[in-house]
CSV table of N, CA and C in Angstrom, one decimal:
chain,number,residue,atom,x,y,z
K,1,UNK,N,30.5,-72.5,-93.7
K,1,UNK,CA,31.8,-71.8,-93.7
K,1,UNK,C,32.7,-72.4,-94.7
K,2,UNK,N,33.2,-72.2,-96.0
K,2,UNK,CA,34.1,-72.1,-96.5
K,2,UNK,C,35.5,-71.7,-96.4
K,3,UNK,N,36.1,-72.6,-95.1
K,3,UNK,CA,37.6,-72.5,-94.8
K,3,UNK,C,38.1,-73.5,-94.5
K,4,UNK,N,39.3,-73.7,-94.5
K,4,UNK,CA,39.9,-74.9,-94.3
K,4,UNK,C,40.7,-75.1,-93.1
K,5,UNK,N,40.4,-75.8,-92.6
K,5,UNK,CA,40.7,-76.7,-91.2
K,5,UNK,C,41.8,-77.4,-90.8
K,6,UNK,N,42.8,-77.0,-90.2
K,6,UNK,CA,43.6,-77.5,-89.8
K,6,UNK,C,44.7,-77.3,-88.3
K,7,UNK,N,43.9,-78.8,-87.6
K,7,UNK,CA,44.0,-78.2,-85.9
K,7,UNK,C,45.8,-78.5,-85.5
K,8,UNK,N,46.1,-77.6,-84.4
K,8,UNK,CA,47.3,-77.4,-84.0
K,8,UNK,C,47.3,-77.3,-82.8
K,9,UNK,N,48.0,-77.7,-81.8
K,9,UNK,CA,48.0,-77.2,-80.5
K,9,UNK,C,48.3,-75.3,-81.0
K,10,UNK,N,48.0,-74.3,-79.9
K,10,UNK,CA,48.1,-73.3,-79.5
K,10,UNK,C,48.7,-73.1,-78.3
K,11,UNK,N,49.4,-72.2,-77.8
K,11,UNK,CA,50.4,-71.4,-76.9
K,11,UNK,C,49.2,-71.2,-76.0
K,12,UNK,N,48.1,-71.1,-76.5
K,12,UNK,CA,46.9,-70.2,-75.9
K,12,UNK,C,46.0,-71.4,-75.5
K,13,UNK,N,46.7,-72.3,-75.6
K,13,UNK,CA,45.5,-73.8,-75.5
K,13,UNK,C,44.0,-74.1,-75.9
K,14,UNK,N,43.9,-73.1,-77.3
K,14,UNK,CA,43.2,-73.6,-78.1
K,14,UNK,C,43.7,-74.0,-79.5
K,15,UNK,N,42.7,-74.9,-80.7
K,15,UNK,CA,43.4,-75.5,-81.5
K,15,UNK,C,43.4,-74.2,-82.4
K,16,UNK,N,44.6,-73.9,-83.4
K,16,UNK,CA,44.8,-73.0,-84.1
K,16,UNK,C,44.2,-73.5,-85.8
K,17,UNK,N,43.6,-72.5,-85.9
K,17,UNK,CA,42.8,-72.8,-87.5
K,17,UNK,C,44.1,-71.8,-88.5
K,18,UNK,N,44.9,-72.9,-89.1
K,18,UNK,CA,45.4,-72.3,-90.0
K,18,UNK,C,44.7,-72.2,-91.2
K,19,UNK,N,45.1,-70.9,-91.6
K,19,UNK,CA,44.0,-70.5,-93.2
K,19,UNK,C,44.8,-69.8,-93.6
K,20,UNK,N,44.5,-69.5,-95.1
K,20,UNK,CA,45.0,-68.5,-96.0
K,20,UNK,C,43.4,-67.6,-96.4
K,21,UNK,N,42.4,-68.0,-96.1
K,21,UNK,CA,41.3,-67.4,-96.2
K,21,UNK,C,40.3,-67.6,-95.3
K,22,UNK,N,39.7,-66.5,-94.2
K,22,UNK,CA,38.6,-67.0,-93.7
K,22,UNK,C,37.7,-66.2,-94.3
K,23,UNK,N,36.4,-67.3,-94.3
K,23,UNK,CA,35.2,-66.7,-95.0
K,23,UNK,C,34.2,-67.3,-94.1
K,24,UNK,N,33.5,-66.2,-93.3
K,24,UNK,CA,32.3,-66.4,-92.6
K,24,UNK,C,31.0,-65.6,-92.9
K,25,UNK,N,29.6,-65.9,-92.8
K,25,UNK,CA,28.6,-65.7,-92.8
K,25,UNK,C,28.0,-65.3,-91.9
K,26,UNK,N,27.0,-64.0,-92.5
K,26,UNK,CA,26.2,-63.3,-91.6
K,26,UNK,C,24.9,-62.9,-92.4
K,27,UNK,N,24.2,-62.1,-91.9
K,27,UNK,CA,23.0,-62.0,-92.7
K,27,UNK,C,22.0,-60.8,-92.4
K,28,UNK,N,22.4,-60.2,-90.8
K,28,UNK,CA,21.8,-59.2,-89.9
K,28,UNK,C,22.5,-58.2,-90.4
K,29,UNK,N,21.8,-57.2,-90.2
K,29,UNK,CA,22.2,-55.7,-90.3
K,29,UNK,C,23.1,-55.0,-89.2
K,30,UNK,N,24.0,-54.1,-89.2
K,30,UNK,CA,24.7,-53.5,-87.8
K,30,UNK,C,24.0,-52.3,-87.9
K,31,UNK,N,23.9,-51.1,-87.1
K,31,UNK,CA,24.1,-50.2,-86.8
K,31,UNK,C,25.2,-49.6,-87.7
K,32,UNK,N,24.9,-48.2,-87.8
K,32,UNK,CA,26.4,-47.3,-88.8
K,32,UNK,C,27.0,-46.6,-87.6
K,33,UNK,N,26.3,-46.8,-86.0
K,33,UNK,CA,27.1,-46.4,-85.1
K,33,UNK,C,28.4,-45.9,-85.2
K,34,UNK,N,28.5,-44.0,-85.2
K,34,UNK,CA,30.1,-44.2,-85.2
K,34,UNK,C,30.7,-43.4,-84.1
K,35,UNK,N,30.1,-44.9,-83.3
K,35,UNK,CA,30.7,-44.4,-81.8
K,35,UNK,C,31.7,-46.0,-81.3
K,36,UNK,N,32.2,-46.0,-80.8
K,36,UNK,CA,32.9,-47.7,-79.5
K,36,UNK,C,33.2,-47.1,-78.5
K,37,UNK,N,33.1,-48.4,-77.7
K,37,UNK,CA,33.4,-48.1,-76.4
K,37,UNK,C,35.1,-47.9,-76.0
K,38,UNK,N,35.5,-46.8,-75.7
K,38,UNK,CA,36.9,-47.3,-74.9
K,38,UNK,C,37.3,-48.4,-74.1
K,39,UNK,N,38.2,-49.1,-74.2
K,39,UNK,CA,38.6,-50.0,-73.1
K,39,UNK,C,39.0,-48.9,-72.2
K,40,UNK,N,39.0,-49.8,-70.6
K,40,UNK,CA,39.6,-49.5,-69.9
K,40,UNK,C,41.0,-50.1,-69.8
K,41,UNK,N,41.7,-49.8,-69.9
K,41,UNK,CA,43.3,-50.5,-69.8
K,41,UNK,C,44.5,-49.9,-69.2
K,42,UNK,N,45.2,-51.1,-69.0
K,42,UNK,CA,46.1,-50.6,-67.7
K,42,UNK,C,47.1,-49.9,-68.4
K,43,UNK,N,47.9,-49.1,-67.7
K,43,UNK,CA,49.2,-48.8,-68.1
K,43,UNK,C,50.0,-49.2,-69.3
K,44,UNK,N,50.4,-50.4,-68.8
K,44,UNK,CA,51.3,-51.3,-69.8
K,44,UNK,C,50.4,-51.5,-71.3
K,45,UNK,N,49.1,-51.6,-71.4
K,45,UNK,CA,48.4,-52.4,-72.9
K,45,UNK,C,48.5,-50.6,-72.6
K,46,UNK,N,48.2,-49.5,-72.2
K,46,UNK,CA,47.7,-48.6,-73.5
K,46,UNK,C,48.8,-47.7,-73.8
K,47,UNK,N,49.9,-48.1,-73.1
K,47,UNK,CA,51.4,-47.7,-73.7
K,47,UNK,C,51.3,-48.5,-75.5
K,48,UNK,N,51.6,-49.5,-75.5
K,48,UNK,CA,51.0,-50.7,-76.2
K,48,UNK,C,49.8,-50.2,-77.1
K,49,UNK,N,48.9,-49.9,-76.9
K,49,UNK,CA,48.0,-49.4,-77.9
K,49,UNK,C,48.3,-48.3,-78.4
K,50,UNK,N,48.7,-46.8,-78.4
K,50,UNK,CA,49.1,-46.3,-78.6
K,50,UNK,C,50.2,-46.6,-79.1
K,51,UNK,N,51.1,-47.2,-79.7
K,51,UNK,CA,51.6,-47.4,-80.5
K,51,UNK,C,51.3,-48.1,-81.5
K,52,UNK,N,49.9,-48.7,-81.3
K,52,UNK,CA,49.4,-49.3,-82.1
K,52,UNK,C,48.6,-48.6,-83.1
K,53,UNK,N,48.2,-47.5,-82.5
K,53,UNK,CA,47.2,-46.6,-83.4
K,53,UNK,C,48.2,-46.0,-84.2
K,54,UNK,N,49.3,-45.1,-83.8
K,54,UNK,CA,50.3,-44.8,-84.9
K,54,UNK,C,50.5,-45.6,-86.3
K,55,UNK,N,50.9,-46.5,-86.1
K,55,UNK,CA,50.7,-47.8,-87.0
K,55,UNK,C,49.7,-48.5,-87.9
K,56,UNK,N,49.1,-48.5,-87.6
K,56,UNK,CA,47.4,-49.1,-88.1
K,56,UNK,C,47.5,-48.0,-89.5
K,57,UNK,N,46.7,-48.8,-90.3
K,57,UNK,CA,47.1,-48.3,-92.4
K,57,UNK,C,45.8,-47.2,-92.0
K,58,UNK,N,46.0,-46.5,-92.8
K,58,UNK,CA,44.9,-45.8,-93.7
K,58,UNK,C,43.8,-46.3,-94.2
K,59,UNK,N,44.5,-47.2,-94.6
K,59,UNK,CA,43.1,-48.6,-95.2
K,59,UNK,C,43.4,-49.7,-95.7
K,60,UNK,N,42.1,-50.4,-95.0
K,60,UNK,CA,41.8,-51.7,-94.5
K,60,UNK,C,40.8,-52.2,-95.7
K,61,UNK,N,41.4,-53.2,-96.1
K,61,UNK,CA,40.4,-53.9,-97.1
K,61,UNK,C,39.7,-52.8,-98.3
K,62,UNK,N,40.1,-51.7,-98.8
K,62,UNK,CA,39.6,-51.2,-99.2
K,62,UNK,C,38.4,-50.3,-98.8
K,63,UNK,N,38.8,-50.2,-97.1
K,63,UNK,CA,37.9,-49.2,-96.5
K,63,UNK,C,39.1,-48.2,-95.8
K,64,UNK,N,38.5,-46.7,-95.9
K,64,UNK,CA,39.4,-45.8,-95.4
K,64,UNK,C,39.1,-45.6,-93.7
K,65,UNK,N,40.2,-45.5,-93.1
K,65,UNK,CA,40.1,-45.0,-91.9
K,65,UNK,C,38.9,-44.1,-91.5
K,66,UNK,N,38.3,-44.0,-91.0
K,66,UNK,CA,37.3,-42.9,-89.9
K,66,UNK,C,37.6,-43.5,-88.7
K,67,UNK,N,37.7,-42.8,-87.6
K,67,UNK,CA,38.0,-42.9,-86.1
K,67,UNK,C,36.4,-42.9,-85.8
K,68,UNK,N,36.0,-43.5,-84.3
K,68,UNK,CA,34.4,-43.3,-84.1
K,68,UNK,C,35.1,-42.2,-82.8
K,69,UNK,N,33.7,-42.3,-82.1
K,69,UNK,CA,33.5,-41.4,-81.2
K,69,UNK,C,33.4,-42.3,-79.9
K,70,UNK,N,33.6,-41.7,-78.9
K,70,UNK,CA,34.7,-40.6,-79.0
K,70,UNK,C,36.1,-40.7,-78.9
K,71,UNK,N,37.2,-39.9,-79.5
K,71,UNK,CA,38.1,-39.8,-80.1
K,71,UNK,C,39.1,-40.5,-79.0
K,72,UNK,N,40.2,-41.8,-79.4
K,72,UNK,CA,40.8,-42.2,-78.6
K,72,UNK,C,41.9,-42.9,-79.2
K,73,UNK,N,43.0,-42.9,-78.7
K,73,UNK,CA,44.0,-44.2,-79.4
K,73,UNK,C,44.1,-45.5,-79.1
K,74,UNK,N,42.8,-46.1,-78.0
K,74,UNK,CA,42.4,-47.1,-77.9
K,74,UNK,C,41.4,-47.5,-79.4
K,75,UNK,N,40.8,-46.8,-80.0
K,75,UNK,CA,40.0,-46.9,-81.0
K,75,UNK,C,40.2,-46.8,-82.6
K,76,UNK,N,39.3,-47.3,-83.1
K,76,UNK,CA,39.8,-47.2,-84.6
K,76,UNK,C,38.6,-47.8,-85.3
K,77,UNK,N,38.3,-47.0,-86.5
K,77,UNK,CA,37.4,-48.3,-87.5
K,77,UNK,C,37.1,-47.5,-88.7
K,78,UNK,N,37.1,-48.4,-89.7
K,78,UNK,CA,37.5,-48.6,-91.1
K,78,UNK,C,35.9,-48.6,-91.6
K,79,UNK,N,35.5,-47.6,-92.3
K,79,UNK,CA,34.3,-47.4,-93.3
K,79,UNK,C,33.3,-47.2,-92.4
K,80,UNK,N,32.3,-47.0,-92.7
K,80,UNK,CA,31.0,-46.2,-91.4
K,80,UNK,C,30.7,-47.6,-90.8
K,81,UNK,N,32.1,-47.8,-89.5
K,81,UNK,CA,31.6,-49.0,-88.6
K,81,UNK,C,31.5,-50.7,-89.2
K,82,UNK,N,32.4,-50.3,-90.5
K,82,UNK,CA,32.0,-51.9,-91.1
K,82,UNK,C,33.2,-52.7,-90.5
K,83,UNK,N,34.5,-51.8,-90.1
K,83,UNK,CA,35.7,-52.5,-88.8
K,83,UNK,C,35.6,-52.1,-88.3
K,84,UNK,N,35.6,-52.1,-86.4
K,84,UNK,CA,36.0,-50.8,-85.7
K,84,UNK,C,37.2,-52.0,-85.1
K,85,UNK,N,38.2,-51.7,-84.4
K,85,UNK,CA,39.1,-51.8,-83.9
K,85,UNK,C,39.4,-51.3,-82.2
K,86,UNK,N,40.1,-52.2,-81.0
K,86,UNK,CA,39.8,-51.7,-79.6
K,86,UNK,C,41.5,-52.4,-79.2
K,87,UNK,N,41.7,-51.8,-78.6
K,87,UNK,CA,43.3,-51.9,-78.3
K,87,UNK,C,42.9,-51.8,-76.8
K,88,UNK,N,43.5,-52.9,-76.0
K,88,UNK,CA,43.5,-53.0,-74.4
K,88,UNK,C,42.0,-53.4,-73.8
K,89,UNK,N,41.6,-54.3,-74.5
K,89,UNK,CA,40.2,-55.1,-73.6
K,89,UNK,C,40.4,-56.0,-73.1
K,90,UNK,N,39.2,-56.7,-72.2
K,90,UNK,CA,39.6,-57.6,-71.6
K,90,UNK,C,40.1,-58.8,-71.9
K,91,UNK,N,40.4,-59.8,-71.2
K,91,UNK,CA,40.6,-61.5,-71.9
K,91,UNK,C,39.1,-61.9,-72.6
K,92,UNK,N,38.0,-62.1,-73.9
K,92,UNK,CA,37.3,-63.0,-73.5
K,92,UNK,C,37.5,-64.1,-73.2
K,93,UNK,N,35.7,-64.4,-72.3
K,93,UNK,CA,35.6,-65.7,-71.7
K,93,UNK,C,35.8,-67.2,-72.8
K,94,UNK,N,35.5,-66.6,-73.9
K,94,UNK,CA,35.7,-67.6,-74.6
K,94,UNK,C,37.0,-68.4,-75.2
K,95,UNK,N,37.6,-67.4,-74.7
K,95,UNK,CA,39.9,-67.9,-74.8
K,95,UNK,C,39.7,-68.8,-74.0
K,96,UNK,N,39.6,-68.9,-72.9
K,96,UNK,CA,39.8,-69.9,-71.6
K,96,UNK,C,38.6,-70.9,-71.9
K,97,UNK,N,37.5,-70.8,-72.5
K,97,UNK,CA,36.4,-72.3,-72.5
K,97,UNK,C,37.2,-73.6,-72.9
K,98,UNK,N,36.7,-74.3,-72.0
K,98,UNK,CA,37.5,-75.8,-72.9
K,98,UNK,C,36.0,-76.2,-74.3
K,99,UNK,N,35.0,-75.7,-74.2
K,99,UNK,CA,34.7,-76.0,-75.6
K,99,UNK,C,35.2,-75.7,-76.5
K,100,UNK,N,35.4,-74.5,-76.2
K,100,UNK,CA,36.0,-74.2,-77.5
K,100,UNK,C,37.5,-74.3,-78.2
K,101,UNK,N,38.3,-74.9,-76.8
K,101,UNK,CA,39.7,-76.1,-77.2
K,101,UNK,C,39.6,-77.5,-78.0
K,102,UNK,N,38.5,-77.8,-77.6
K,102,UNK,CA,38.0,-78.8,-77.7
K,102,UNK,C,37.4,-79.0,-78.9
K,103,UNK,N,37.1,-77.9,-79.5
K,103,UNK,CA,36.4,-78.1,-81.1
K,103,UNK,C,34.3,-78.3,-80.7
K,104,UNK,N,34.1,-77.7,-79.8
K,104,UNK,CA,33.0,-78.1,-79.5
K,104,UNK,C,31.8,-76.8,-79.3
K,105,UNK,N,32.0,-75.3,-79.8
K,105,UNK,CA,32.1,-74.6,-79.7
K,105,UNK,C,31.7,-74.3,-81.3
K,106,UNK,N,30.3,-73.9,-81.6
K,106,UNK,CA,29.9,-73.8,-82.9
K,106,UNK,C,30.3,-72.4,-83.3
K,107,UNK,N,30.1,-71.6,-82.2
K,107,UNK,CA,30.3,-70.4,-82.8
K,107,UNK,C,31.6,-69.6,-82.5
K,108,UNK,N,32.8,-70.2,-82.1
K,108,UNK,CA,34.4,-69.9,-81.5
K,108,UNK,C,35.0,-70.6,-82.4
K,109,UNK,N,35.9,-70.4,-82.4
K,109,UNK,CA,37.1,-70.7,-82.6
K,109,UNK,C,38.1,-70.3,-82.7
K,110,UNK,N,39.4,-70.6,-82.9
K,110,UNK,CA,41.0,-70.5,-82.9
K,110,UNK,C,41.6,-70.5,-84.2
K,111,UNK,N,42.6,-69.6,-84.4
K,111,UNK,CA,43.0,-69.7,-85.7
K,111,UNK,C,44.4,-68.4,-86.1
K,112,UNK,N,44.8,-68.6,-86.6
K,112,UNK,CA,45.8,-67.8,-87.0
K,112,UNK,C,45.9,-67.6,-88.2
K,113,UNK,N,46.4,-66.1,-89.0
K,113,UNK,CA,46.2,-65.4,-90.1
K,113,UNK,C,47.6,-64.3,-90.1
K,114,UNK,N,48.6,-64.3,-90.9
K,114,UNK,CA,49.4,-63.9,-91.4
K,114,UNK,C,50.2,-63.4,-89.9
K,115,UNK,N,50.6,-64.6,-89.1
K,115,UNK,CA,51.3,-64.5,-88.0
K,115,UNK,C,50.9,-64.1,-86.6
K,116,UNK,N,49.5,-63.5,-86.3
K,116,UNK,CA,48.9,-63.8,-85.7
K,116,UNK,C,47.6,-64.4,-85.5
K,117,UNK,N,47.9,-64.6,-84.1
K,117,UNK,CA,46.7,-65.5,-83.7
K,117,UNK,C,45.4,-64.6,-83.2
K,118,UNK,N,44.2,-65.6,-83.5
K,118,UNK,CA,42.8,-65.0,-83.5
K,118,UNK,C,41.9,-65.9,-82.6
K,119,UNK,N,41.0,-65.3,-81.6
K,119,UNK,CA,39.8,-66.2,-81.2
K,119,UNK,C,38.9,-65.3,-82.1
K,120,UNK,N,38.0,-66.2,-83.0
K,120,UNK,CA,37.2,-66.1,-84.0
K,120,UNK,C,35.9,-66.0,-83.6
K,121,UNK,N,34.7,-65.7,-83.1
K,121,UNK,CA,33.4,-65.6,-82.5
K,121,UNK,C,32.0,-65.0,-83.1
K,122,UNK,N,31.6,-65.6,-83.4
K,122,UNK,CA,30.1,-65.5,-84.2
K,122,UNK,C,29.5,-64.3,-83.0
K,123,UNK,N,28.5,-63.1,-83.4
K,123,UNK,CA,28.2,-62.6,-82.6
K,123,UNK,C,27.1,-63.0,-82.8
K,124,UNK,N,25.5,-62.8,-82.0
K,124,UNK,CA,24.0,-63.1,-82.1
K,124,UNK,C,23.7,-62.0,-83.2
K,125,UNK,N,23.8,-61.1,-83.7
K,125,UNK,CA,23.6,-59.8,-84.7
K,125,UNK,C,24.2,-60.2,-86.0
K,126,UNK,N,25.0,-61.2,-86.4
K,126,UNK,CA,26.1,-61.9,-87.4
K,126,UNK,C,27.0,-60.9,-87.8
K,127,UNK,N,27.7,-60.5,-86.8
K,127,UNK,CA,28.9,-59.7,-87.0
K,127,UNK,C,29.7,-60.7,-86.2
K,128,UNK,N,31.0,-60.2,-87.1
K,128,UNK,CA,32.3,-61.2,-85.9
K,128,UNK,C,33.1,-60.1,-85.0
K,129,UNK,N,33.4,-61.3,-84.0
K,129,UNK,CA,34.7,-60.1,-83.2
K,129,UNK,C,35.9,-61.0,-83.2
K,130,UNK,N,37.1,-60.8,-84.2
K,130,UNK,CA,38.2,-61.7,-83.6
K,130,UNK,C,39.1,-60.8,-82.7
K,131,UNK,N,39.5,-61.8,-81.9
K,131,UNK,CA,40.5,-60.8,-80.7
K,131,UNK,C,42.0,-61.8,-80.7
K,132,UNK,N,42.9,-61.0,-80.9
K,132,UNK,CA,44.3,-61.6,-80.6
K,132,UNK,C,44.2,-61.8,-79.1
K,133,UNK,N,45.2,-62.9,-79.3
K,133,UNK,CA,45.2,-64.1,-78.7
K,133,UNK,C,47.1,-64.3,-78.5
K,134,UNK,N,48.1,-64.8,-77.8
K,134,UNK,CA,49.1,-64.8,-77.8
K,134,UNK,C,50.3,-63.3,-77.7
K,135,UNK,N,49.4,-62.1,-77.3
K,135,UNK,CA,50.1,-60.9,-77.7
K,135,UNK,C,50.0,-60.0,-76.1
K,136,UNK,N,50.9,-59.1,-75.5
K,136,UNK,CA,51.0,-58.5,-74.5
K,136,UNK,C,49.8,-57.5,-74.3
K,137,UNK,N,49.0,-57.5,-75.1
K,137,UNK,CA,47.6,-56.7,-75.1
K,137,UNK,C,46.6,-57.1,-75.9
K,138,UNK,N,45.3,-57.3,-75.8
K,138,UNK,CA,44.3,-57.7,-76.4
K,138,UNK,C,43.8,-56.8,-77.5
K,139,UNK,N,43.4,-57.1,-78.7
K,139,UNK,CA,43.3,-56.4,-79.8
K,139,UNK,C,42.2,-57.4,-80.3
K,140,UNK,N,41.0,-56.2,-79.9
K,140,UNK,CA,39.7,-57.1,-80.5
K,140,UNK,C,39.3,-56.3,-81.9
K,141,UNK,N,38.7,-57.0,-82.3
K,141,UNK,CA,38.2,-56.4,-84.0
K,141,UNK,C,36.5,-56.6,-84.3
K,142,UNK,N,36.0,-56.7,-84.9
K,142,UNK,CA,34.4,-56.4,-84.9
K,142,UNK,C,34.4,-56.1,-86.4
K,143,UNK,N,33.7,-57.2,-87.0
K,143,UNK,CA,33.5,-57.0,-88.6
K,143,UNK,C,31.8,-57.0,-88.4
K,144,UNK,N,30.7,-56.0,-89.2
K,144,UNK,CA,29.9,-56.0,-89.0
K,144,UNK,C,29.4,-57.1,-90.2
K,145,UNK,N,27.8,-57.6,-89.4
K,145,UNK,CA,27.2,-58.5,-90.4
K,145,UNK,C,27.5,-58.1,-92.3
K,146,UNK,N,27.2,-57.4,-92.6
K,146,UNK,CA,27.5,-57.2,-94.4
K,146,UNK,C,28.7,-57.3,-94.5
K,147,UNK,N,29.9,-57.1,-93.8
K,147,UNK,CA,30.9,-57.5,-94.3
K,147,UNK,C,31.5,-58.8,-94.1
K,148,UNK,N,31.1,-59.0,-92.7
K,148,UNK,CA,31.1,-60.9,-92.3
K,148,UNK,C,30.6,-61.7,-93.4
K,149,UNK,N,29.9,-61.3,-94.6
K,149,UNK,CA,29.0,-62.5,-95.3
K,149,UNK,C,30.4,-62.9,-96.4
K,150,UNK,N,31.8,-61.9,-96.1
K,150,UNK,CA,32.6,-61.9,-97.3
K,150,UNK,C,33.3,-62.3,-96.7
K,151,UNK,N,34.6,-62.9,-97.5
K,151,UNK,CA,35.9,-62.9,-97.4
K,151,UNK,C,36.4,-61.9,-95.8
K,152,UNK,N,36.9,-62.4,-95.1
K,152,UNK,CA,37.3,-62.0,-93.7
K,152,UNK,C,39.1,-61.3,-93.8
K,153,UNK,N,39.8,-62.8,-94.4
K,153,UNK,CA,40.8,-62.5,-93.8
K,153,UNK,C,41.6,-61.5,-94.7
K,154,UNK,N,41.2,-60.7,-95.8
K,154,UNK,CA,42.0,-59.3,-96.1
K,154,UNK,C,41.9,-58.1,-94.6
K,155,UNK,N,40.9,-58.5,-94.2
K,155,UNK,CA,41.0,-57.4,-93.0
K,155,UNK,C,41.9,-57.7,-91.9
K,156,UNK,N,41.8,-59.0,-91.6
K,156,UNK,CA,43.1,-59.2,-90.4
K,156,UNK,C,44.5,-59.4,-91.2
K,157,UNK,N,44.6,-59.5,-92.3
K,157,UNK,CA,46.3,-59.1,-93.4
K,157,UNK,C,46.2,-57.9,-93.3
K,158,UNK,N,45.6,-57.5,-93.4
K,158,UNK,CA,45.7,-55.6,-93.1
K,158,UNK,C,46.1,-55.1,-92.0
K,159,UNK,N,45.8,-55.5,-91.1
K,159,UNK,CA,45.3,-55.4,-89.9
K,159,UNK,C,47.1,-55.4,-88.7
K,160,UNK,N,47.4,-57.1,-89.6
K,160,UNK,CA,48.3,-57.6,-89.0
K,160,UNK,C,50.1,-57.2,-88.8
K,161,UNK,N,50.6,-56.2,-90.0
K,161,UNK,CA,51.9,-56.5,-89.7
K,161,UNK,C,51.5,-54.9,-88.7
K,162,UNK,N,50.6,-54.0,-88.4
K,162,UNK,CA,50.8,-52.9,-87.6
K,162,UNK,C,50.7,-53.7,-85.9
K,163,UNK,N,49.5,-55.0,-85.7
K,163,UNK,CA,50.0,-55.8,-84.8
K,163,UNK,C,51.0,-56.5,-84.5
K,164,UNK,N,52.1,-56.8,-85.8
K,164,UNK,CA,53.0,-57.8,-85.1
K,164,UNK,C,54.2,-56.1,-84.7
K,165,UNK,N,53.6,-55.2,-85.4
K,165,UNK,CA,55.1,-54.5,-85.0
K,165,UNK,C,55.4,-54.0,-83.6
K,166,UNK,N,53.9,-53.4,-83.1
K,166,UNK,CA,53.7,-53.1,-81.8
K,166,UNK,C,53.4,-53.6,-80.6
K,167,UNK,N,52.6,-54.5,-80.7
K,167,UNK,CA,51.6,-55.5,-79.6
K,167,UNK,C,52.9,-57.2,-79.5
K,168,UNK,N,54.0,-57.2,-79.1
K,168,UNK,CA,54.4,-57.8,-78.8
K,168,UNK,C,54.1,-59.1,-78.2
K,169,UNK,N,54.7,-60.3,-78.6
K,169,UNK,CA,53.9,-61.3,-78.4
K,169,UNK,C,54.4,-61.9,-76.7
K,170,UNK,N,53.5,-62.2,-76.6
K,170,UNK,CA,53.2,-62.5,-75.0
K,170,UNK,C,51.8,-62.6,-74.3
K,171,UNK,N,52.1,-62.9,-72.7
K,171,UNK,CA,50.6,-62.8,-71.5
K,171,UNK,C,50.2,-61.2,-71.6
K,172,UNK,N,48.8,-61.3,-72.2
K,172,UNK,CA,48.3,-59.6,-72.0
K,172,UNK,C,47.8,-59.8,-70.1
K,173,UNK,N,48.1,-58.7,-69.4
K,173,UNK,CA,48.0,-58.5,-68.2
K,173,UNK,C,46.9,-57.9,-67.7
């Protein structure tokens, strides 16, 4: 991994990896699936998502918007499945691990990228999922393997001032 390291306490009590660039590795193929799953979410995050989808660019990293199936304003993803986007999921388990507070945690971590915060997560397929962290609703993201092998963080700068405008910072419920 080619990024630079620098730990912080977190709001979220993991250490925060500040970067101006994350660049992670993958090497597996995804699916061009252009389907996701809806979250189920409560009231409050999908008021909150829903203003999130209004928001969200046309394009991400030089990939244009397509919506998957089926059609929702919990959903979103950029180029045939190479981002998809999910507004109102759960907490992952891996926010709360003390390994991965702890720096002990090969495939997690913490980190923030143009104002917000990220749990960072290697998936077994080498695609990532980073999920905000610190905000009144959970905003997971899913970079497939071929695009994981690149430069990461133009997608969460993209990504990010349509989250800081909507998804206010706080306990997602």
């Amino acid at each position: 991994m080619n990024s630079l390291r620098h730990r912080h306490p977190a709001r979220f009590g993991l250490p925060v990896l500040a970067v101006s660039l994350i660049a992670v590795s993958g090497c597996s193929s995804a699916d061009d699936g252009g389907s996701a799953a809806v979250p189920s979410a409560g009231a409050a995050a999908t008021k909150l998502c829903q203003k999130l989808d209004g928001a969200l660019p046309r394009e991400v990293d030089g990939l244009s918007r397509r919506d998957p199936q089926p059609a929702s304003e919990l959903t979103a993803r950029w180029g045939d499945a190479v981002i998809i986007l999910r507004c109102g999921v759960p907490q992952p388990p891996k926010m709360v691990d003390p390994r991965v507070a702890e720096g002990r945690d090969a495939d997690a971590v913490a980190g923030a990228v143009d104002g917000v915060d990220w749990l960072m997560e290697k998936r077994d397929d080498g695609s990532y999922r980073f999920t905000t962290a610190n905000r009144s609703a959970y905003v997971e993201v899913t970079v497939s393997a071929e695009r994981a092998g690149e430069d990461t963080s133009p997608i969460l700068v993209g990504l990010a001032p349509a989250i800081k405008k909507t998804i206010p910072e706080g306990i997602a419920s």
